[in-house]
CSV table of C-alpha atoms in Angstrom, one decimal:
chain,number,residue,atom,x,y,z
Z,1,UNK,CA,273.3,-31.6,70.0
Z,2,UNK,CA,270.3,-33.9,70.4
Z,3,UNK,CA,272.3,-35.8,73.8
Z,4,UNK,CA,273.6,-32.2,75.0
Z,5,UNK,CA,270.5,-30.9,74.9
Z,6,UNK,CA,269.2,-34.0,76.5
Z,7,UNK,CA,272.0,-33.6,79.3
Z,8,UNK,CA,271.3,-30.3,79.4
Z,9,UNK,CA,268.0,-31.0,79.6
Z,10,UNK,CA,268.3,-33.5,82.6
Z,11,UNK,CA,271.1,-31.0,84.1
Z,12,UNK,CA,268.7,-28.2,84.2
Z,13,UNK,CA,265.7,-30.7,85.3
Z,14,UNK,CA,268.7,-31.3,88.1
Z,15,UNK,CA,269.3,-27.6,88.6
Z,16,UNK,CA,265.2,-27.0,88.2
Z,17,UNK,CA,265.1,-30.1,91.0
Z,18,UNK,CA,267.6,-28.7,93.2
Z,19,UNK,CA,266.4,-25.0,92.6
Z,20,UNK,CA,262.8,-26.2,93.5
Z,21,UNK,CA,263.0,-27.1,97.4
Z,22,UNK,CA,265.1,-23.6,97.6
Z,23,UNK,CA,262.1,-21.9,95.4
Z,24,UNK,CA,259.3,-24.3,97.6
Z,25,UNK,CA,260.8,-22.6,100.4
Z,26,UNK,CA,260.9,-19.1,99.4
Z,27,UNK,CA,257.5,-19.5,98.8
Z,28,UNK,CA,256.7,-21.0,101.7
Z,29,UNK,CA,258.6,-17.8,103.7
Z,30,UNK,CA,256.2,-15.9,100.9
Z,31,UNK,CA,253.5,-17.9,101.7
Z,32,UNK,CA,253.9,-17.1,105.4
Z,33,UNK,CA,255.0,-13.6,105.0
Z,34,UNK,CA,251.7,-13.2,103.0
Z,35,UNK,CA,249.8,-15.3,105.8
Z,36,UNK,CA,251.6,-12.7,108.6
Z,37,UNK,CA,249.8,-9.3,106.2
Z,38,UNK,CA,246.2,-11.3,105.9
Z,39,UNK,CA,245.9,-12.1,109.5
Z,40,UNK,CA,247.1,-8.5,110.5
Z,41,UNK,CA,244.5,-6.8,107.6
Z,42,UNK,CA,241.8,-9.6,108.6
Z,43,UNK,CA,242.1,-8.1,112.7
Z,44,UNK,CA,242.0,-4.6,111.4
Z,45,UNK,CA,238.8,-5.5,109.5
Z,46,UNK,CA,237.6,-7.3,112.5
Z,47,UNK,CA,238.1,-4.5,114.8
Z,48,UNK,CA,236.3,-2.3,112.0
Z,49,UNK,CA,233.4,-4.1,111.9
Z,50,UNK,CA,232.9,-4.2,115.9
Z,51,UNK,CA,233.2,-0.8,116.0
Z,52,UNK,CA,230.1,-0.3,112.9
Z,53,UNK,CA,228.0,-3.0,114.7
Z,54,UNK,CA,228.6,-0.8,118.4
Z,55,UNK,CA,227.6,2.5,115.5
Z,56,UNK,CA,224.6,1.0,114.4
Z,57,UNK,CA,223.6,-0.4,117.8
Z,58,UNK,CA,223.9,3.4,118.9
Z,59,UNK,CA,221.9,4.6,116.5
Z,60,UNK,CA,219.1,2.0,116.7
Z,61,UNK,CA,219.1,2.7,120.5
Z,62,UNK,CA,218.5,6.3,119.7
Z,63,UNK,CA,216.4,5.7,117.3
Z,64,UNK,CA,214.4,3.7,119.7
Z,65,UNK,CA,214.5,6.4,122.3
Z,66,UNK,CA,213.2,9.2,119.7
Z,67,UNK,CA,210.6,7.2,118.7
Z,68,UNK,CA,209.4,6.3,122.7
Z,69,UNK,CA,209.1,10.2,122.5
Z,70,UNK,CA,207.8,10.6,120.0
Z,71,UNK,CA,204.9,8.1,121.0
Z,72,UNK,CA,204.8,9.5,124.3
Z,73,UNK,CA,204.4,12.9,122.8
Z,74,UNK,CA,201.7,11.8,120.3
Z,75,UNK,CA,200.1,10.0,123.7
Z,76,UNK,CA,199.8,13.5,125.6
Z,77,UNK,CA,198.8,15.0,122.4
Z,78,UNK,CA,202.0,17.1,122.5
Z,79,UNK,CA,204.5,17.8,119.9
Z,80,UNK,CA,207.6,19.1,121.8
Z,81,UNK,CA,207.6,18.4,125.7
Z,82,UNK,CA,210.0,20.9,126.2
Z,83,UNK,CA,207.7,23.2,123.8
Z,84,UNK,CA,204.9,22.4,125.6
Z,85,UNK,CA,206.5,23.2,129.2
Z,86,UNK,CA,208.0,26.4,128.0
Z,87,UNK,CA,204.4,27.7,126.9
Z,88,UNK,CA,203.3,25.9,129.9
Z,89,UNK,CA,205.1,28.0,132.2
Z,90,UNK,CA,204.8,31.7,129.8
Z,91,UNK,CA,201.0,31.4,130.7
Z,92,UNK,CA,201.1,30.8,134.2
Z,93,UNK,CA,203.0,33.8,134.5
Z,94,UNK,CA,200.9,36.0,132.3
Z,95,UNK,CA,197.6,34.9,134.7
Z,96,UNK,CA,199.5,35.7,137.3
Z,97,UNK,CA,200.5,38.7,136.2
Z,98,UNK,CA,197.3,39.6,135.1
Z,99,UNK,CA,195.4,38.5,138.2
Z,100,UNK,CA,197.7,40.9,140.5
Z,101,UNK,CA,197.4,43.5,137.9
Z,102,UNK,CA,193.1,43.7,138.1
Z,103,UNK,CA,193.8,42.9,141.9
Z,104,UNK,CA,195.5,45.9,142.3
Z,105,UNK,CA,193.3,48.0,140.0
Z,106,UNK,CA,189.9,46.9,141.4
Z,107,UNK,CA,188.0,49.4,143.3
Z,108,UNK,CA,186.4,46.7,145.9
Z,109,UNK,CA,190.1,45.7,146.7
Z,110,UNK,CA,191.2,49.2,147.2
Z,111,UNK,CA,188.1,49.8,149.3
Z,112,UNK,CA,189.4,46.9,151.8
Z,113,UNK,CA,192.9,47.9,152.3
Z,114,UNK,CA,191.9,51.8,153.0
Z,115,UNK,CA,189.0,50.7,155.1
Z,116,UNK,CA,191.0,50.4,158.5
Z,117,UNK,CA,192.5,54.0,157.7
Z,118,UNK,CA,188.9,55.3,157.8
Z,119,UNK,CA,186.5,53.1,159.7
Z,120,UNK,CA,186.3,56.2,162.9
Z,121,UNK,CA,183.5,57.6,164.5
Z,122,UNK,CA,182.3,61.1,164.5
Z,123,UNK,CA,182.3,61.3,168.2
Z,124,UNK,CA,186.3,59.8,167.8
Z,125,UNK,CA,187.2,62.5,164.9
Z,126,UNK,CA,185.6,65.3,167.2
Z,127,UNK,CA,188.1,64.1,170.8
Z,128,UNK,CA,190.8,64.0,168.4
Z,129,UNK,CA,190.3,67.4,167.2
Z,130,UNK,CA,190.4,68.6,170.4
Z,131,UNK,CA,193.2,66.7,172.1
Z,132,UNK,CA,195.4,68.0,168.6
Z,133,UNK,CA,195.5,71.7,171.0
Z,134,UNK,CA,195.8,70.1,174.3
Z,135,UNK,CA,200.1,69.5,175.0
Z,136,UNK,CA,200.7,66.2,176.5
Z,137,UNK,CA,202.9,66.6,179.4
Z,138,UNK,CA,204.0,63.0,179.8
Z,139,UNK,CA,206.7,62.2,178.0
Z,140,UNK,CA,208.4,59.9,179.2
Z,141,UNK,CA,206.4,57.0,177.3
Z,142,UNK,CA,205.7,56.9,173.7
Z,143,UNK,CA,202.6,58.8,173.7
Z,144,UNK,CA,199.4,56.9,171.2
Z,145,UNK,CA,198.8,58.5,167.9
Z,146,UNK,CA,196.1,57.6,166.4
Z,147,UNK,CA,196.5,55.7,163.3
Z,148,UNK,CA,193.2,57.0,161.4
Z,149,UNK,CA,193.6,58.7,158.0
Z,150,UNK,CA,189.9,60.6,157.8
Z,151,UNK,CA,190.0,63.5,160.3
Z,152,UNK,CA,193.2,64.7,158.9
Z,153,UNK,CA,191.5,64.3,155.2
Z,154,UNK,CA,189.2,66.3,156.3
Z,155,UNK,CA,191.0,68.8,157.6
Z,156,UNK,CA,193.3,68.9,154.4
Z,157,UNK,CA,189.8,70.0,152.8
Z,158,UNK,CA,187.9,72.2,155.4
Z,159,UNK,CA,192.0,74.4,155.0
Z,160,UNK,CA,191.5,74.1,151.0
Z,161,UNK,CA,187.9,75.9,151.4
Z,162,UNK,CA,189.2,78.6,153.8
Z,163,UNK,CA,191.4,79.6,151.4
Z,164,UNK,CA,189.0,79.8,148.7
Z,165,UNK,CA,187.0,81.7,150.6
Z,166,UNK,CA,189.5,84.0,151.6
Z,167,UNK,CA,190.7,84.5,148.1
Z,168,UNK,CA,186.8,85.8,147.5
Z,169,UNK,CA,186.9,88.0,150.4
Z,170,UNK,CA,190.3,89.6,149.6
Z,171,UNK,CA,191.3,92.2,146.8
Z,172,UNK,CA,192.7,89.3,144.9
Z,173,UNK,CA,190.8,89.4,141.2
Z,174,UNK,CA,189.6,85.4,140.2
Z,175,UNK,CA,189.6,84.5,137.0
Z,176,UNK,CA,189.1,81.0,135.0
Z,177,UNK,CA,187.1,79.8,138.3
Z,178,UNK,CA,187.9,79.6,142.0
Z,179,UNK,CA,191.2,78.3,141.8
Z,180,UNK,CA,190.4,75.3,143.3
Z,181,UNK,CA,193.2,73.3,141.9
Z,182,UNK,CA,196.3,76.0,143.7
Z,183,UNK,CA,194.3,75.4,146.6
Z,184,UNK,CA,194.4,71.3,146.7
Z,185,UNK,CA,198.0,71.2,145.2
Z,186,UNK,CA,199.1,73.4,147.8
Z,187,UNK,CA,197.0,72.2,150.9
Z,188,UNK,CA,198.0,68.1,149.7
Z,189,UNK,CA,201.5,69.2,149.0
Z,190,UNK,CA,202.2,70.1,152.2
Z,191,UNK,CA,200.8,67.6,153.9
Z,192,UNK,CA,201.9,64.7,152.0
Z,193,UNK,CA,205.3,66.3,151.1
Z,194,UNK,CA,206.2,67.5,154.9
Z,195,UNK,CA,204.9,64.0,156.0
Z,196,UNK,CA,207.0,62.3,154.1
Z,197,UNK,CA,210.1,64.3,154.8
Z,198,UNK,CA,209.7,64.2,158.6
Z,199,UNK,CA,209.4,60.3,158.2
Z,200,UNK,CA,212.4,60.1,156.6
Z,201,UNK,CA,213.9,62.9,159.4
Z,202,UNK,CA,212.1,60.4,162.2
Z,203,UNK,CA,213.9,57.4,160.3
Z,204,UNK,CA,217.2,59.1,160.7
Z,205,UNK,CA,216.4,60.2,164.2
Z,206,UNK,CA,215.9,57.0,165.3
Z,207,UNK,CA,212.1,57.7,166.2
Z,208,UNK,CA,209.3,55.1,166.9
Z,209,UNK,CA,207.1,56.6,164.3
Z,210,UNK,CA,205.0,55.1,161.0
Z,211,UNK,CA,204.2,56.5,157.9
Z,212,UNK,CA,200.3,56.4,158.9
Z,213,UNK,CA,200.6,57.8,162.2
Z,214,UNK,CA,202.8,60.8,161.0
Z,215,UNK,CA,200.1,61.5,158.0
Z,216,UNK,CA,197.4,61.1,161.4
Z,217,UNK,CA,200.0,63.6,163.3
Z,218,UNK,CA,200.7,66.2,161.0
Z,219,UNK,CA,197.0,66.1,159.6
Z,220,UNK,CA,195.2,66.6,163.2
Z,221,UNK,CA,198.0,69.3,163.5
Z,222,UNK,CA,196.2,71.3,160.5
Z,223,UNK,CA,193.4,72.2,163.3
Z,224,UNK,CA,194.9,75.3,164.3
Z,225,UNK,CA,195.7,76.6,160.8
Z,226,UNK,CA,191.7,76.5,160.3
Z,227,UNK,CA,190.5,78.1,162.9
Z,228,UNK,CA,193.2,80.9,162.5
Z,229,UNK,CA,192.8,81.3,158.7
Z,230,UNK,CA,189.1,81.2,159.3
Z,231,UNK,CA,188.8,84.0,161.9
Z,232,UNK,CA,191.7,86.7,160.1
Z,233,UNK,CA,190.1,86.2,156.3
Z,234,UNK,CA,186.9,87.4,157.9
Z,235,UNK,CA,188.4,90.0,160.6
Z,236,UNK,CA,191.5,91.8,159.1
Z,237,UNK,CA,193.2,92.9,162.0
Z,238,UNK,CA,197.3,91.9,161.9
Z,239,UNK,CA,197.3,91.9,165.4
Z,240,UNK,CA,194.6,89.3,165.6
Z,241,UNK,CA,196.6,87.2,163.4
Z,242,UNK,CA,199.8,87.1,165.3
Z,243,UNK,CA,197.8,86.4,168.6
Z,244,UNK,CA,195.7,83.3,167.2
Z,245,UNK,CA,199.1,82.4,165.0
Z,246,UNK,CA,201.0,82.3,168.7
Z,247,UNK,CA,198.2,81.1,170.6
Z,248,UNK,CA,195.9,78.4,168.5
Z,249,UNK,CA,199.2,77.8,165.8
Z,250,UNK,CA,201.4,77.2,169.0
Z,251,UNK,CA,199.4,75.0,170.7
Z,252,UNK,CA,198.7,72.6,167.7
Z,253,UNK,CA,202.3,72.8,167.3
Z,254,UNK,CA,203.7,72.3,170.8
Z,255,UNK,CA,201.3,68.9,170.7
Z,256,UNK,CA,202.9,67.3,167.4
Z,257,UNK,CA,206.4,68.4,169.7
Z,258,UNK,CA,206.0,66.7,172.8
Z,259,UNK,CA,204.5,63.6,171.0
Z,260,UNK,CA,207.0,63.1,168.5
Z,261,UNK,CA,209.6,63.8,171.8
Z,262,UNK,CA,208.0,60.9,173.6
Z,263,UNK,CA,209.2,59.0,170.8
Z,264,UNK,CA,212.3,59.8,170.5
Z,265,UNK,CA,215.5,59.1,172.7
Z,266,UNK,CA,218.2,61.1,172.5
Z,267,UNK,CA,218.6,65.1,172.7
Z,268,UNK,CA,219.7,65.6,169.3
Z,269,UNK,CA,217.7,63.8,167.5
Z,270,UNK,CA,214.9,65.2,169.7
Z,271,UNK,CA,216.1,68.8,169.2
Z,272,UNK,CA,216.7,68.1,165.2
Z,273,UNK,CA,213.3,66.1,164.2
Z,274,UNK,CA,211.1,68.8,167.1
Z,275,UNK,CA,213.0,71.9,165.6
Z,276,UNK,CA,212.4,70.9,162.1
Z,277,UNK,CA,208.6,70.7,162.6
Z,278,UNK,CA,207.7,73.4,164.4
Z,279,UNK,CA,209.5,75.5,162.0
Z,280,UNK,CA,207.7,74.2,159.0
Z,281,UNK,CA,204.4,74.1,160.9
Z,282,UNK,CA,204.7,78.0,162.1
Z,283,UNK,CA,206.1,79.3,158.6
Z,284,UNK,CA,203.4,77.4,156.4
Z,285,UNK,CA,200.7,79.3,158.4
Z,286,UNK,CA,202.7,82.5,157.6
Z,287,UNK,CA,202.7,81.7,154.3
Z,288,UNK,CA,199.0,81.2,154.0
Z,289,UNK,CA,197.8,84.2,155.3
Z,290,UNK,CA,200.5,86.9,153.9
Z,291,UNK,CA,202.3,85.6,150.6
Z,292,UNK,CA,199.6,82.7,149.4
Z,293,UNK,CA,197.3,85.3,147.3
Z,294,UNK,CA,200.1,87.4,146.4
Z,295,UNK,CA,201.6,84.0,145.0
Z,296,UNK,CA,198.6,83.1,143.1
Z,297,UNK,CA,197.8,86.4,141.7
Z,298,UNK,CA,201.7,86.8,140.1
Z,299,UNK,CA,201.6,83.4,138.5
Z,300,UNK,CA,198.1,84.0,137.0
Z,301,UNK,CA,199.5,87.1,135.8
Z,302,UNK,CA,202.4,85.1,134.4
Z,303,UNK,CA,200.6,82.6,132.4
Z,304,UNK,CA,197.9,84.5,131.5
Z,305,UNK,CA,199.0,88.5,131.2
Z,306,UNK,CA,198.0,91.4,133.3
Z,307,UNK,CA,194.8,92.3,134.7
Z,308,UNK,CA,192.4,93.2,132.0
Z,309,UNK,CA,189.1,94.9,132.1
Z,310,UNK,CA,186.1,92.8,131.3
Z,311,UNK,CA,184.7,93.2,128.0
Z,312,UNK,CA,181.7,95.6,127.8
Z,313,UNK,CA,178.5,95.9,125.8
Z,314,UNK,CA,178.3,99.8,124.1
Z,315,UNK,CA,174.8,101.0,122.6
Z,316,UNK,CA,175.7,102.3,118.9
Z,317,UNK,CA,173.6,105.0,117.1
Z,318,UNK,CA,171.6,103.6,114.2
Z,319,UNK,CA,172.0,105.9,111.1
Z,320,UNK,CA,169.0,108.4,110.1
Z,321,UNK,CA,169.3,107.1,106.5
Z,322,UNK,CA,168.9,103.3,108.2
Z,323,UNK,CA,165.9,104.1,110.0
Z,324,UNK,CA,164.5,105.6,106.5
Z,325,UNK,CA,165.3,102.5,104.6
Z,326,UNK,CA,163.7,100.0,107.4
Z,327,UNK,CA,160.4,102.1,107.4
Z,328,UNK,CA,160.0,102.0,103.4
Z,329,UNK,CA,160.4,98.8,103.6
Z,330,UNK,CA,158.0,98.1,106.3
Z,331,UNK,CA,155.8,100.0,104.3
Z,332,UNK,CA,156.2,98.4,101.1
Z,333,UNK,CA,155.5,95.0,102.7
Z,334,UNK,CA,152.3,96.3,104.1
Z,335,UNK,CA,150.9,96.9,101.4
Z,336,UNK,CA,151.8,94.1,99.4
Z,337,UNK,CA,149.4,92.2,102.1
């Protein structure tokens, strides 16, 4: 047993020896096998770590940069630039704002833009009163309106007291005041309204007219409506009225014509924008002098009832037994003293 297992001993030290360069090599192909899997998982880790360092340098490069900021910021004594900017540019717009809002709402600026409109001699105002019933004949040119705003403000006020005072002088009953409000409404209504709608007509028309010059035109043109207003309140003859409304009302009338015809090319738009204001010119004076009072009377009876009787005082008889009472007691007091 001893020399078997001694022979098997050396066999198997044979079989261990011969087994060993076969087992050396296995773990050699292990051993490089194993080599192949470290250098693969020690590139991975390589290429991981590259791509932490490029992280970090990313983040210390923005770090940097918000902290440049942040010292710039602290330097202009500024928390947020953008911040700052945005409130930067809110309050220029709010002066601005506000400096065109008390521009437009101060009195000394609204003085020097109406100035122009109203910078006219008497001597001017008086011509122009009397060329607005003189008919141009030339027509041919653009005739010159005159682009002054205080003769026909004038006007709009002299025609606001005629009809006050023909209100007095008439059978029409005034009560709560002189009406002096229906009178302005109406009188700035239609000159401010009719203006602007024969502007507009003018536009349309193709007519070489302004705003200004047609308030000038139509306002100059409220001569004749004074003067016959004026004269039939204090004379009522119907007659009279239809010859000065023919006569003075056509002549102020035919001069607004010819110079809004001088201004205008074309027959249509002649005979449209020329129709339109003599019609309205004519029928407003009408109106004035027949329906206005009649107008005014029905809506103060509509707002404030039917014509009442003023309220009078009425003596009352004192009772006999009254009178006895006062003197007793006028008595008793006397002699009390």
């Amino acid at each position: 047993a001893g020399p078997g297992a001694a022979g098997v001993g050396p066999g198997r030290a044979g079989v261990d020896a011969v087994s060993a360069p076969a087992q050396g090599g296995g773990s050699a192909v292990i051993d490089m096998e194993n080599m192949d899997d470290t250098s693969g998982s020690s590139f991975e880790d390589m290429g991981e770590m590259h791509q932490r360092m490029k992280e970090e340098e990313e983040e210390e490069a923005e770090g940097e940069a918000g902290a440049g900021e942040e010292e710039d910021g602290e330097f202009l004594g500024m928390k947020g630039l953008r911040g700052q900017l945005g409130r930067q540019v809110a309050d220029q717009m709010w002066q601005v704002g506000k400096r065109q809002a008390s521009r437009a709402f101060s009195l000394y600026a609204n003085i020097d833009i109406l100035r122009p409109y109203f910078d006219v001699e008497p001597v001017q105002v008086r011509a122009r009163l009397l060329e607005s019933m003189i008919p141009v004949k030339m027509i041919n040119f653009p005739q010159k309106i005159a682009g002054e705003l205080y003769g026909p403000l004038m006007l709009v006020f002299t025609l606001v007291a005629i009809l006050l005072h023909g209100m007095k002088t008439s059978d029409t009953i005034i009560r709560e005041g002189t009406l002096m409000g229906t009178a302005i409404g109406t009188c700035f209504g239609y000159w401010l309204g009719v203006s602007s709608f024969m502007y507009f007509l003018a536009y349309l028309c193709n007519a070489q007219i302004t705003m200004v010059q047609m308030l000038s035109l139509l306002g100059y043109g409220l001569f004749g409506h004074c003067i016959t207003l004026f004269v039939t309140y204090n004379i009522h003859f119907h007659s009279l009225f239809y010859i000065f409304w023919l006569v003075v009302g056509g002549l102020s009338t035919l001069r607004m014509v010819a110079v809004l015809v001088s201004r205008t090319v074309g027959h249509t738009q002649r005979l449209i924008l020329c129709g339109t204001l003599a019609a309205l010119h004519m029928l407003f004076l009408l109106y004035l002098h027949f329906a206005y009072h009649k107008v005014v009377e029905g809506i103060l009876d509509t707002l404030e009832g039917p014509n009442m009787p003023p309220f009078q005082r009425v003596a009352r008889d004192i009772p006999v037994v009254s009178n006895a009472v006062l003197n007793t007691t006028a008595k008793a007091i006397a002699l009390t003293l």
